[in-house]
Coordinates of C-alpha atoms and ligand atoms in Angstrom, one line a residue:
X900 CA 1.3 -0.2 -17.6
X901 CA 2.6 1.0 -14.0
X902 CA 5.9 0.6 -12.4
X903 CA 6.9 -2.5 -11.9
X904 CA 8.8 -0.8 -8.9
X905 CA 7.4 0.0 -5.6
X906 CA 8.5 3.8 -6.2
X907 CA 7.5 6.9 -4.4
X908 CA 4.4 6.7 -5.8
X909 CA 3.3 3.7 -4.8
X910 CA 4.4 4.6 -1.4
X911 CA 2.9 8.0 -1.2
X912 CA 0.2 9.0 1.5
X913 CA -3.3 7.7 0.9
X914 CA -4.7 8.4 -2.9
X915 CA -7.5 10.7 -3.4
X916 CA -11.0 9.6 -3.1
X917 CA -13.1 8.2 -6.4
X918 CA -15.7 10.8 -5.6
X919 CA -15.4 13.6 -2.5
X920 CA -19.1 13.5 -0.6
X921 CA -21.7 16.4 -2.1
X922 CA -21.6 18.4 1.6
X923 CA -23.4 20.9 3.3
X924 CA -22.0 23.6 4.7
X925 CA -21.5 23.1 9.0
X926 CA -23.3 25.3 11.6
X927 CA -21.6 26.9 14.4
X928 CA -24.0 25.2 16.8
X929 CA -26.3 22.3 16.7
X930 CA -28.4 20.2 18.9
X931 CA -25.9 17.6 18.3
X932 CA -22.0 16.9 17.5
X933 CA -20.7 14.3 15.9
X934 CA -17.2 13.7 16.0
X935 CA -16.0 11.8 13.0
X936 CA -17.3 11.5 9.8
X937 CA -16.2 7.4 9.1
X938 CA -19.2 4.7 9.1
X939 CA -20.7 5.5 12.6
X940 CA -20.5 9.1 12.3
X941 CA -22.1 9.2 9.1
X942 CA -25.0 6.9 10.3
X943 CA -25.4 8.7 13.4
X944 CA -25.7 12.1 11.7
X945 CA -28.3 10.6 9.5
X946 CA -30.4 9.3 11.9
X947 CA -30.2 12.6 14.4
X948 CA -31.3 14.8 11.2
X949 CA -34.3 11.9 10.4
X950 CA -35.6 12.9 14.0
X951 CA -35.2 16.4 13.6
X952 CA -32.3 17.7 15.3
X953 CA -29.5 19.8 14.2
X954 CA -26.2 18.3 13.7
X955 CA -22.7 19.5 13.3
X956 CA -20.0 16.7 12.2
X957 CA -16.4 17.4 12.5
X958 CA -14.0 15.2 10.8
X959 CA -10.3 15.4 11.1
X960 CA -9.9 14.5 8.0
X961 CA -10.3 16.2 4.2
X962 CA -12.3 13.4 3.2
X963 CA -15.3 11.6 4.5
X964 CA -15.2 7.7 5.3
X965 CA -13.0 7.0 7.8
X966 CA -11.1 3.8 7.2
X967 CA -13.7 2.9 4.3
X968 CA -11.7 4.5 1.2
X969 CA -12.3 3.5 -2.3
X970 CA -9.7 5.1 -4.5
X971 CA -9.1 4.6 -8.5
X972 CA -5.8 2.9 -9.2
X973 CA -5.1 1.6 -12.3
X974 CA -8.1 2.3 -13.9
X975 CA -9.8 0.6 -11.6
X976 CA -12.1 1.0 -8.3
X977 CA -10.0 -0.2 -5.3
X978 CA -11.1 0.0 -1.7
X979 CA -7.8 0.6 0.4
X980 CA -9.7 0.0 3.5
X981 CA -12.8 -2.3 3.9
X982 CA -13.8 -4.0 1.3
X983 CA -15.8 -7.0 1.9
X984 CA -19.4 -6.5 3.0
X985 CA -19.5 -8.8 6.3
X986 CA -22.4 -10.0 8.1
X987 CA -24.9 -9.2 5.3
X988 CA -28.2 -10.1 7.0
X989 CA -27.8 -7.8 9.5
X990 CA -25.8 -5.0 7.6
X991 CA -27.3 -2.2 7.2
X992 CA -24.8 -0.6 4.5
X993 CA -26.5 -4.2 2.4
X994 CA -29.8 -2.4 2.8
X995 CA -28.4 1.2 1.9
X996 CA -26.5 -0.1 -1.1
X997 CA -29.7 -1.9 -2.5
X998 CA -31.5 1.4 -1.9
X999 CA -29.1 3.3 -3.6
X1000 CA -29.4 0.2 -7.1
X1001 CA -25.9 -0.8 -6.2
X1002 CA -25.6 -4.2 -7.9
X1003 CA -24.0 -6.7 -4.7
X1004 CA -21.9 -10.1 -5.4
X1005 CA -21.4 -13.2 -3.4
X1006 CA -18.0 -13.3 -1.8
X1007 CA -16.0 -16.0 -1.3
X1008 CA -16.4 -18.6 1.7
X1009 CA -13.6 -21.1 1.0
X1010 CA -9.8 -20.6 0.3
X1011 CA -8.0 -22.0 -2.4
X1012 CA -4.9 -23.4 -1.0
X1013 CA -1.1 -23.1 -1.8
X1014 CA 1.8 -25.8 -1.1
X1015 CA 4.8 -24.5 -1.9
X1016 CA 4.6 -23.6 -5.3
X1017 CA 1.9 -25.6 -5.9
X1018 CA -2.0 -25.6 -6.0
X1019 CA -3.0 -28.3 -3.3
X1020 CA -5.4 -31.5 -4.4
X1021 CA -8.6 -32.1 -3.9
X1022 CA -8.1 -34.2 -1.0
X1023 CA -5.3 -31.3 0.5
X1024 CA -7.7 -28.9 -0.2
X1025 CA -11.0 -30.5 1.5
X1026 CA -8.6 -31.6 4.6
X1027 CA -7.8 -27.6 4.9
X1028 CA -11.4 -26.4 4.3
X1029 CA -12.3 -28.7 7.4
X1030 CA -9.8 -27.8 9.6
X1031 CA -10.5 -24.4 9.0
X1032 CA -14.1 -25.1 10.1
X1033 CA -12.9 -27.0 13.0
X1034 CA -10.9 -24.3 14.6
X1035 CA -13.5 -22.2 13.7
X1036 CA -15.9 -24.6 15.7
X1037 CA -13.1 -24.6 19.0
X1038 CA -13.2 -21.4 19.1
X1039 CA -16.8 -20.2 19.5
X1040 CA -17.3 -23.8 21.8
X1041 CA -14.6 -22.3 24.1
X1042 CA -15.8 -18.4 23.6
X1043 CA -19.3 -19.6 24.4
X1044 CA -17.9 -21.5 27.5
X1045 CA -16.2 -18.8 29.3
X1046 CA -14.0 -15.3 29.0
X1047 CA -10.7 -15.9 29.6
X1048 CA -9.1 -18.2 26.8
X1049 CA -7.6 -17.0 24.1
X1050 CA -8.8 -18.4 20.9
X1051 CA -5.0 -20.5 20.6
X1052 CA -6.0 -22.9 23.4
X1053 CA -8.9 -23.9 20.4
X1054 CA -5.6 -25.0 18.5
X1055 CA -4.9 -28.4 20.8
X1056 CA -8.6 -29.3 20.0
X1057 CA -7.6 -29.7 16.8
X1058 CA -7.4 -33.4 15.5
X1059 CA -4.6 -35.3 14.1
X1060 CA -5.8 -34.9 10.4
X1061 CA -6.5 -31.1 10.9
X1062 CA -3.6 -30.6 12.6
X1063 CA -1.7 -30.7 9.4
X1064 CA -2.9 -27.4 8.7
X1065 CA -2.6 -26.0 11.9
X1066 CA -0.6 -23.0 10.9
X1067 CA -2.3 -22.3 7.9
X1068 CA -5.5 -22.3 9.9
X1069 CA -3.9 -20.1 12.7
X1070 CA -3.4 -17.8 10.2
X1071 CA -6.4 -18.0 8.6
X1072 CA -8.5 -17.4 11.8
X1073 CA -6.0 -15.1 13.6
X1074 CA -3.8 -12.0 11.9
X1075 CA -6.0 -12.4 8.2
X1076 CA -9.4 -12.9 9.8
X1077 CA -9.0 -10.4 13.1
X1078 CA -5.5 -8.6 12.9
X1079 CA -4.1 -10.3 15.8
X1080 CA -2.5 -13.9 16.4
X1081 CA -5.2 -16.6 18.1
X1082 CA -2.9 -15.6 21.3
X1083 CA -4.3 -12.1 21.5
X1084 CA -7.7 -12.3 20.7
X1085 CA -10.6 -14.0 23.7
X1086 CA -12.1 -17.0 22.7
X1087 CA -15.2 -14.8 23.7
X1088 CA -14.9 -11.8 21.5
X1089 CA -14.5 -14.2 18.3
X1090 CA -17.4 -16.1 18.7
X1091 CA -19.7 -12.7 19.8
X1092 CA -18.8 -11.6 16.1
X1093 CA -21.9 -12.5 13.7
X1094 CA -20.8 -13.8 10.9
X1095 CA -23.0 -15.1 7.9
X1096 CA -22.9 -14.3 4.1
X1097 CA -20.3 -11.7 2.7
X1098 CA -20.9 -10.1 0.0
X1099 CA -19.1 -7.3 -2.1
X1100 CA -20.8 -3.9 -3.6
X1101 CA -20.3 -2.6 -7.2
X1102 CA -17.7 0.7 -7.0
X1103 CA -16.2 0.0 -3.9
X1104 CA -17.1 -0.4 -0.1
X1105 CA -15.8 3.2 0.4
X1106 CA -17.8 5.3 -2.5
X1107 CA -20.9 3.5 -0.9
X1108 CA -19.8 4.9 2.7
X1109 CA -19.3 8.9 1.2
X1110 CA -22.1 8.4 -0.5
X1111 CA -24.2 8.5 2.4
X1112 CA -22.5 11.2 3.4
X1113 CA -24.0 13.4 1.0
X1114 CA -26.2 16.5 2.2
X1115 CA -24.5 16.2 5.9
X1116 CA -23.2 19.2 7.4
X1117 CA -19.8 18.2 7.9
X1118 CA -16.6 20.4 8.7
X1119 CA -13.7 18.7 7.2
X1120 CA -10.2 19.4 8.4
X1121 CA -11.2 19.9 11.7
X1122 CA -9.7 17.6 14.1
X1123 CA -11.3 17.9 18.0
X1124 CA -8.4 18.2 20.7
X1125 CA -10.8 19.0 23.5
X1126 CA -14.6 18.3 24.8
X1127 CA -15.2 19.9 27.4
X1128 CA -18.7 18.7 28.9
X1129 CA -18.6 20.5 32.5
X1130 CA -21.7 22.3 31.9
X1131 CA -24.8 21.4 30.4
X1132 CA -24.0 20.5 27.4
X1133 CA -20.8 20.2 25.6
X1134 CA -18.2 22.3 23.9
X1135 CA -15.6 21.1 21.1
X1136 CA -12.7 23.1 21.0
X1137 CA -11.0 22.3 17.4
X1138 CA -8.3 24.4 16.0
X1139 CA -10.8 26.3 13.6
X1140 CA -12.7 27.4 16.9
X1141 CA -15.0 25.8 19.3
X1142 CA -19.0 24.4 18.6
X1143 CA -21.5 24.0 21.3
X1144 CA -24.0 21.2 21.3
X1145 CA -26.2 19.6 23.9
X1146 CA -24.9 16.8 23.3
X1147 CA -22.0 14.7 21.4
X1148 CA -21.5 11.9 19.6
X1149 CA -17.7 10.3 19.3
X1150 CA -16.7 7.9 16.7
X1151 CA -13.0 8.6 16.9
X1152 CA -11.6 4.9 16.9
X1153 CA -11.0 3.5 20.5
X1154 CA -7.1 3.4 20.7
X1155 CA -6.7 7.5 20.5
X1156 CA -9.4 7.8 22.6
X1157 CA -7.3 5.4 25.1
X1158 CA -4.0 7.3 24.2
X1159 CA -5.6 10.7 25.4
X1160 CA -5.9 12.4 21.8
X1161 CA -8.8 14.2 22.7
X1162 CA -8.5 15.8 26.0
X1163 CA -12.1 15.5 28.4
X1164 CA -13.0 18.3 30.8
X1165 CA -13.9 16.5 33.5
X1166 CA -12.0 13.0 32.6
X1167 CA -13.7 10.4 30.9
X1168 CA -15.0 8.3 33.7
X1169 CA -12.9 5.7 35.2
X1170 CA -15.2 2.6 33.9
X1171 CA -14.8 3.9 30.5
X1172 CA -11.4 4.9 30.1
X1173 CA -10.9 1.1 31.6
X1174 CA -12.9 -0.2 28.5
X1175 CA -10.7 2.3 26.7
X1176 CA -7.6 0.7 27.6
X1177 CA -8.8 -3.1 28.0
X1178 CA -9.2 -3.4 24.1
X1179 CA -6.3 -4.1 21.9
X1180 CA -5.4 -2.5 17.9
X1181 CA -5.7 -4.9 15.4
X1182 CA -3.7 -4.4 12.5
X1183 CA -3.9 -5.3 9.1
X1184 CA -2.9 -3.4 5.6
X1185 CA -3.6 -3.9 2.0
X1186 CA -0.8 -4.4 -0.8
X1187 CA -3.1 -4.1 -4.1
X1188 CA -1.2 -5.6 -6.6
X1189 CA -1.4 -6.0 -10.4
X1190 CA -0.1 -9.2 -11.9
X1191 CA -1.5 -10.2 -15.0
X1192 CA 0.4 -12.8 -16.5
X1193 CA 0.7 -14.0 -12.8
X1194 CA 0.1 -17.8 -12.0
X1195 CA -3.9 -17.0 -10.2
X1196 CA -5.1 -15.7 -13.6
X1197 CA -7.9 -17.6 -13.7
X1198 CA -9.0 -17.0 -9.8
X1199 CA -11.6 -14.3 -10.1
X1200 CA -12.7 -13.0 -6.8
X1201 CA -11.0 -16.0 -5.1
X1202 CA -9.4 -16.0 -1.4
X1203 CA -5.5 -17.7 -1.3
X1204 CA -3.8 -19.5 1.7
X1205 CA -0.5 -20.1 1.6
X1206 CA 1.0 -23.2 3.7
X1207 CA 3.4 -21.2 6.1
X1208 CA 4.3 -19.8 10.1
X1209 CA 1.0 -18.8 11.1
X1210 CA 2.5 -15.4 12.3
X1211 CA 4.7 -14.8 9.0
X1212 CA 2.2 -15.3 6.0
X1213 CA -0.1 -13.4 3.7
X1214 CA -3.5 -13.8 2.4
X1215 CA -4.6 -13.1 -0.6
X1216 CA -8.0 -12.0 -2.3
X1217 CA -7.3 -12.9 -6.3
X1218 CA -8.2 -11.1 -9.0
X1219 CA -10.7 -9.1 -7.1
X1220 CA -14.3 -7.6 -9.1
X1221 CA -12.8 -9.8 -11.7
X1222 CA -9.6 -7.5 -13.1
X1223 CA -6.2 -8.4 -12.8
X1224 CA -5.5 -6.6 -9.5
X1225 CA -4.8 -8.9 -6.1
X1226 CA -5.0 -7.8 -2.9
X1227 CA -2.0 -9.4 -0.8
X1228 CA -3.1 -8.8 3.1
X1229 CA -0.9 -8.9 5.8
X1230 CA -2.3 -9.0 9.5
X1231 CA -1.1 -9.2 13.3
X1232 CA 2.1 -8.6 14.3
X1233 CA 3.9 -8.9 11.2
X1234 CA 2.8 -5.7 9.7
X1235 CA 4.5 -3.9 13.0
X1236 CA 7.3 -6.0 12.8
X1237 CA 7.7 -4.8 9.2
X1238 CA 7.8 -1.4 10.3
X1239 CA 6.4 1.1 7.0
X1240 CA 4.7 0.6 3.6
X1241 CA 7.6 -0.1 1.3
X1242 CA 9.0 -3.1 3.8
X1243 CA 5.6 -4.6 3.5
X1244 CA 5.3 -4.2 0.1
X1245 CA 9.0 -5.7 -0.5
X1246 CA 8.1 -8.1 2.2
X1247 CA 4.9 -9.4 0.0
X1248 CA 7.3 -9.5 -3.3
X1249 CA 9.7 -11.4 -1.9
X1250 CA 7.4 -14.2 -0.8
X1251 CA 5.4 -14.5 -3.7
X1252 CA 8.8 -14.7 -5.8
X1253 CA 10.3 -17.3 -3.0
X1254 CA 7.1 -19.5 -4.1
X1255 CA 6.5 -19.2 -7.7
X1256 CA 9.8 -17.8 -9.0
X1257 CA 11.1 -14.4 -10.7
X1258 CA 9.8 -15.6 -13.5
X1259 CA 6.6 -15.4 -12.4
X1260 CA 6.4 -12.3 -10.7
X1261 CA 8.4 -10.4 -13.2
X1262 CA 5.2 -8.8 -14.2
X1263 CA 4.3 -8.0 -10.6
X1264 CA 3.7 -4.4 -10.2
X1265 CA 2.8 -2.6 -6.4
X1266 CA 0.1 0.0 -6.7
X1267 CA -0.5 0.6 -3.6
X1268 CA 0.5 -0.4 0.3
X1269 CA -1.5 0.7 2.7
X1270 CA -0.9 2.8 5.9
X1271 CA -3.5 2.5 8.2
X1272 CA -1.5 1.2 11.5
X1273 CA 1.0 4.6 10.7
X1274 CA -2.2 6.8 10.2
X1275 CA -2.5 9.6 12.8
X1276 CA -6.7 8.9 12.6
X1277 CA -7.1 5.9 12.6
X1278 CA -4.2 4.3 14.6
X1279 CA -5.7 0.8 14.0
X1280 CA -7.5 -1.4 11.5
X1281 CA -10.0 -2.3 14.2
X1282 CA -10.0 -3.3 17.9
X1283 CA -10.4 -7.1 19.3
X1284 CA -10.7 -7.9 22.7
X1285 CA -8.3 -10.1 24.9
X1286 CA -9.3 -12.9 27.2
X1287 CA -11.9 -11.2 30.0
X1288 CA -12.3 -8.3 28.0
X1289 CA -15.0 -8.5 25.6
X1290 CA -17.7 -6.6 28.2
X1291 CA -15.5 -3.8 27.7
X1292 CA -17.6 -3.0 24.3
X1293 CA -20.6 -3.0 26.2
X1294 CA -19.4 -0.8 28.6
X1295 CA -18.5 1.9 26.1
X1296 CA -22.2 1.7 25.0
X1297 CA -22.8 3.4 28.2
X1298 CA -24.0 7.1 28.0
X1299 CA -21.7 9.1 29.7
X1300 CA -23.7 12.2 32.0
X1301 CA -26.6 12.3 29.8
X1302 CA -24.7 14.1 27.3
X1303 CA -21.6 11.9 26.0
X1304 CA -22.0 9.0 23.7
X1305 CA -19.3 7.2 22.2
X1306 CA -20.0 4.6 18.6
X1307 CA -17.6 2.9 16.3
X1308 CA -16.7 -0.5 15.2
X1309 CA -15.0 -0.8 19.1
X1310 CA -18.7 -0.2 20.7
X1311 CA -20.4 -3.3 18.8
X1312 CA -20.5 -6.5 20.6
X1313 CA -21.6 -8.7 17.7
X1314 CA -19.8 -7.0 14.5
X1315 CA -17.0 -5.1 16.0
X1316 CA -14.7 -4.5 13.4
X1317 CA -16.7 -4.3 10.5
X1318 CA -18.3 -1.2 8.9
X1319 CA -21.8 -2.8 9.3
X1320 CA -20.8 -2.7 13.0
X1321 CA -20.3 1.1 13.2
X1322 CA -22.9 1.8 11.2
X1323 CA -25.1 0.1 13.6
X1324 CA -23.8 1.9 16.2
X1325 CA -24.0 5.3 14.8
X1326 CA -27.6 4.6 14.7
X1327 CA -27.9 3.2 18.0
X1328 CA -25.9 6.2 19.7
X1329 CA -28.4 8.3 17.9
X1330 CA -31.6 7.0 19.4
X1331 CA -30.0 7.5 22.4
X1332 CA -29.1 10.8 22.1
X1333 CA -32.6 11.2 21.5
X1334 CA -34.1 9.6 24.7
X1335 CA -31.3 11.6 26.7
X1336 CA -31.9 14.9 24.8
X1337 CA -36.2 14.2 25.1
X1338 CA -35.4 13.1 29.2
X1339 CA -33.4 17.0 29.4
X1340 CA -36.4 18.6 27.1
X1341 CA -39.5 17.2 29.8
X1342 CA -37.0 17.8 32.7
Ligands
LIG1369 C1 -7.1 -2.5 5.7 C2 -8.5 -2.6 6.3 C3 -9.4 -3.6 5.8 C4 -10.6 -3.7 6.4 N1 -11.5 -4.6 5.9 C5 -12.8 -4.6 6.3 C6 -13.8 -5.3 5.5 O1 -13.5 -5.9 4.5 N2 -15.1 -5.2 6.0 C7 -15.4 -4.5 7.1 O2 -16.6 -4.4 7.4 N3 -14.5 -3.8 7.8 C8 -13.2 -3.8 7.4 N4 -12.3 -3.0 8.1 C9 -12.7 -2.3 9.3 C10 -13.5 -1.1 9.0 O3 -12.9 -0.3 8.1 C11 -13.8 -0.3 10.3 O4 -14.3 -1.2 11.3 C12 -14.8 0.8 10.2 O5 -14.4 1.6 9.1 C13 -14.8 1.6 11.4 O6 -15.7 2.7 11.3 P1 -15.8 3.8 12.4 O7 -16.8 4.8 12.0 O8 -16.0 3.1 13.7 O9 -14.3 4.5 12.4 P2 -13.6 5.3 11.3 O10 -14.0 4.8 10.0 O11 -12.1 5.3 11.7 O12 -14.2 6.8 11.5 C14 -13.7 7.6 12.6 C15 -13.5 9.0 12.0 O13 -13.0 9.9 13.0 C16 -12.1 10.7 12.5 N5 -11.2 11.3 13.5 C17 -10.3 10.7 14.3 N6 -9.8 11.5 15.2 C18 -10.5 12.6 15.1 C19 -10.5 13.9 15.8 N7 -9.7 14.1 16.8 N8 -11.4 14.8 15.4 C20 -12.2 14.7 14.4 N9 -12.3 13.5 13.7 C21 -11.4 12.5 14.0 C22 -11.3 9.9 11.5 O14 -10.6 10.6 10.5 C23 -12.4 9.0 10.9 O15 -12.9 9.6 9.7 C24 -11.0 -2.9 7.5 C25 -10.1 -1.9 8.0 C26 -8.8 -1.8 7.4 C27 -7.9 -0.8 7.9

């Protein structure tokens, strides 16, 4: 049984991997760099070696994945990063994981909901699940009407019967659905995002990820500090020495691009360092818990709301692949406000045992608290754009001097934020680099 305290342990950097990607060993020089080995990197490197062109990938990191990371804690598969498989008729990872005979399951749509200490009714619970769809609905009707709402002005659409719920909903939609309260994210950006069935993937969203990264030529350890794409091509200065490519691929998430992380010889153009800087971090961390004589025993693979201040709650994803683990998720500005790990962990305790009692989480134990937001490579969960800022993704699609193309969750219009959205991107960035690179060959 593990420590019922959230020890050093608990809190310690990221755990290890279930299974480190099978790599190749990287060449010195390639047709093509990729920086980053996360979602989009590991698509685009796939797709540049499909049409026959070398590739180099350089990952910070000593692991592959990015901010997909399924680790084993307590005997179990656990994804500390993403976990749910969004969007799943136009995901490719859905298509990968089928490829690969990974067994997928439905995930759930609709909440179970929470009063107090208490399991709402059935008439509670149907008035939640349709205000939930109703803010859903404002949104996308003001997102589809113009760019410069935020999705809260959805929240006086609401009716009076809905607007019981309004804070639970707020919540729902804004810090546990996109990492930000409804006041930061455009009406616009939330309904671009394409969202039909979810689904989850047997051993973890992350072991599919670095799966696919085996046979890639990756160089791990290896953070880039400069490009420098005066010349023809480009050159990567990293502190194990510098590659030349003709061109480059960058998947390094958008807010250390904007913070200057990598330095570009020239500067990134103006347009794009705009795009850069117009997007906002979303946050959002994972406290995997295991409570098994807790009171949502019987909830396998079940989503929880709480009633509560829509900018001071949790979500919670309930006995998730149907053990005795929970994922408690905390989103928006709480988890800054909160400050490190162990606060949010304590944080997540606390209101659990303000709810149910001490009795009940007696048994509560802390495996794990995330760290994305304090993670030097990541330095978000994902990005969301504010009112009049959603063109900014497209904008970043843009090739920059022939050679220069940037992917990630931050470049997709329809599914930023999810790893079905950077994988797409890899891919797309790829057939560019192709055009460009066969434009430069004919030249
Ligand atoms: C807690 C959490 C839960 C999430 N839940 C979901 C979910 O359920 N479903 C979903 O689809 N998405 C989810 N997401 C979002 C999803 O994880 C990301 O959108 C996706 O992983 C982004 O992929 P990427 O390739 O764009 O970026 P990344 O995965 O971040 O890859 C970028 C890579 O670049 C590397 N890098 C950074 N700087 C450098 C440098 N200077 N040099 C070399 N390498 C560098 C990084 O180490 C990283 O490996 C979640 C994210 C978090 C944090």
């Amino acid at each position: 049984m593990p420590s019922r305290k959230f020890g050093a342990q608990a809190a310690a950097a990221e755990p290890a991997p279930v299974r480190p990607a099978r790599l190749a060993p990287p060449p010195r020089a390639a047709d093509v760099a990729v920086i980053g080995a996360g979602a989009a990197g590991i698509a685009a490197a796939r797709r540049l070696m499909a049409q026959g062109l070398s590739v180099v990938v350089i990952e910070a990191r000593e692991r592959v994945g990015g901010r997909a990371l399924t680790a084993s804690l307590g005997g179990q598969a656990v994804d500390i990063g993403a976990h749910w498989l969004h969007a799943a008729n136009a995901n490719g990872l859905v298509t990968e994981a089928k490829r690969l005979g990974r067994a997928l399951f439905d995930a759930p749509q609709e909440p179970r909901l929470i009063l107090g200490d208490r399991e709402a009714d059935g008439r509670e619970t149907a008035a939640f699940h349709a205000a939930w769809s109703d803010l859903f609905a404002a949104i996308c009707a003001l997102g589809e009407d113009a760019d410069l709402v935020p999705c809260a002005a959805a929240l006086d659409r609401l009716g009076p019967e809905a607007a019981r719920f309004r804070d639970a909903v707020a919540f729902a939609h804004g810090p546990f659905a996109c990492g930000v309260g409804l006041e930061t994210i455009g009406a616009a950006d939330f309904a671009a995002a394409q969202d039909d069935l979810d689904l989850f993937v047997e051993g973890g969203y992350g072991a599919l990820v670095a799966t696919l990264a085996d046979g890639l030529p990756v160089a791990l350890a290896t953070p880039a500090t400069r490009v420098d794409w005066s010349g023809p091509g480009v050159r990567v200065e990293t502190p194990r020495g510098v590659l030349a490519a003709r061109a480059l691929v960058v998947t390094v998430p958008a807010p250390l691009l904007a913070r200057g992380d990598i330095v570009f010889d020239p500067p990134l153009p103006a347009t794009t360092r705009d795009a850069l800087g117009a997007l906002r971090a979303a946050s959002y961390e994972h406290v995997v818990l295991a409570w098994p004589g807790g009171p949502l025993r019987e909830a396998a693979n079940t989503t929880v709301a709480f009633d509560g201040d829509a900018a001071d709650n949790l979500g919670l994803l309930a006995n998730f692949d149907g053990g005795a683990m929970h994922y408690a998720d905390l989103g928006g500005a709480l988890v800054g406000r909160l400050g490190s790990p162990e606060a949010r962990a304590a944080f997540v305790r606390e209101a659990l045992t303000d709810r149910f009692g001490g009795a009940a989480t007696a048994g509560l134990s802390v495996l794990h608290a995330s760290r994305w937001g304090e993670d030097p490579w990541s330095g978000c969960a994902w990005t969301v754009a504010p009112p009049g800022a959603h063109g900014a993704r497209a904008v970043l699609r843009v090739p920059i001097g022939a050679r220069v193309f940037l992917a990630g969750e931050a470049t997709s219009s329809t599914l930023w934020g999810t790893i079905g959205g950077a994988w797409a991107e890899g891919e797309r960035a790829a057939g560019a680099v192709r055009e460009a690179l066969g434009v430069a060959v004919g030249a």
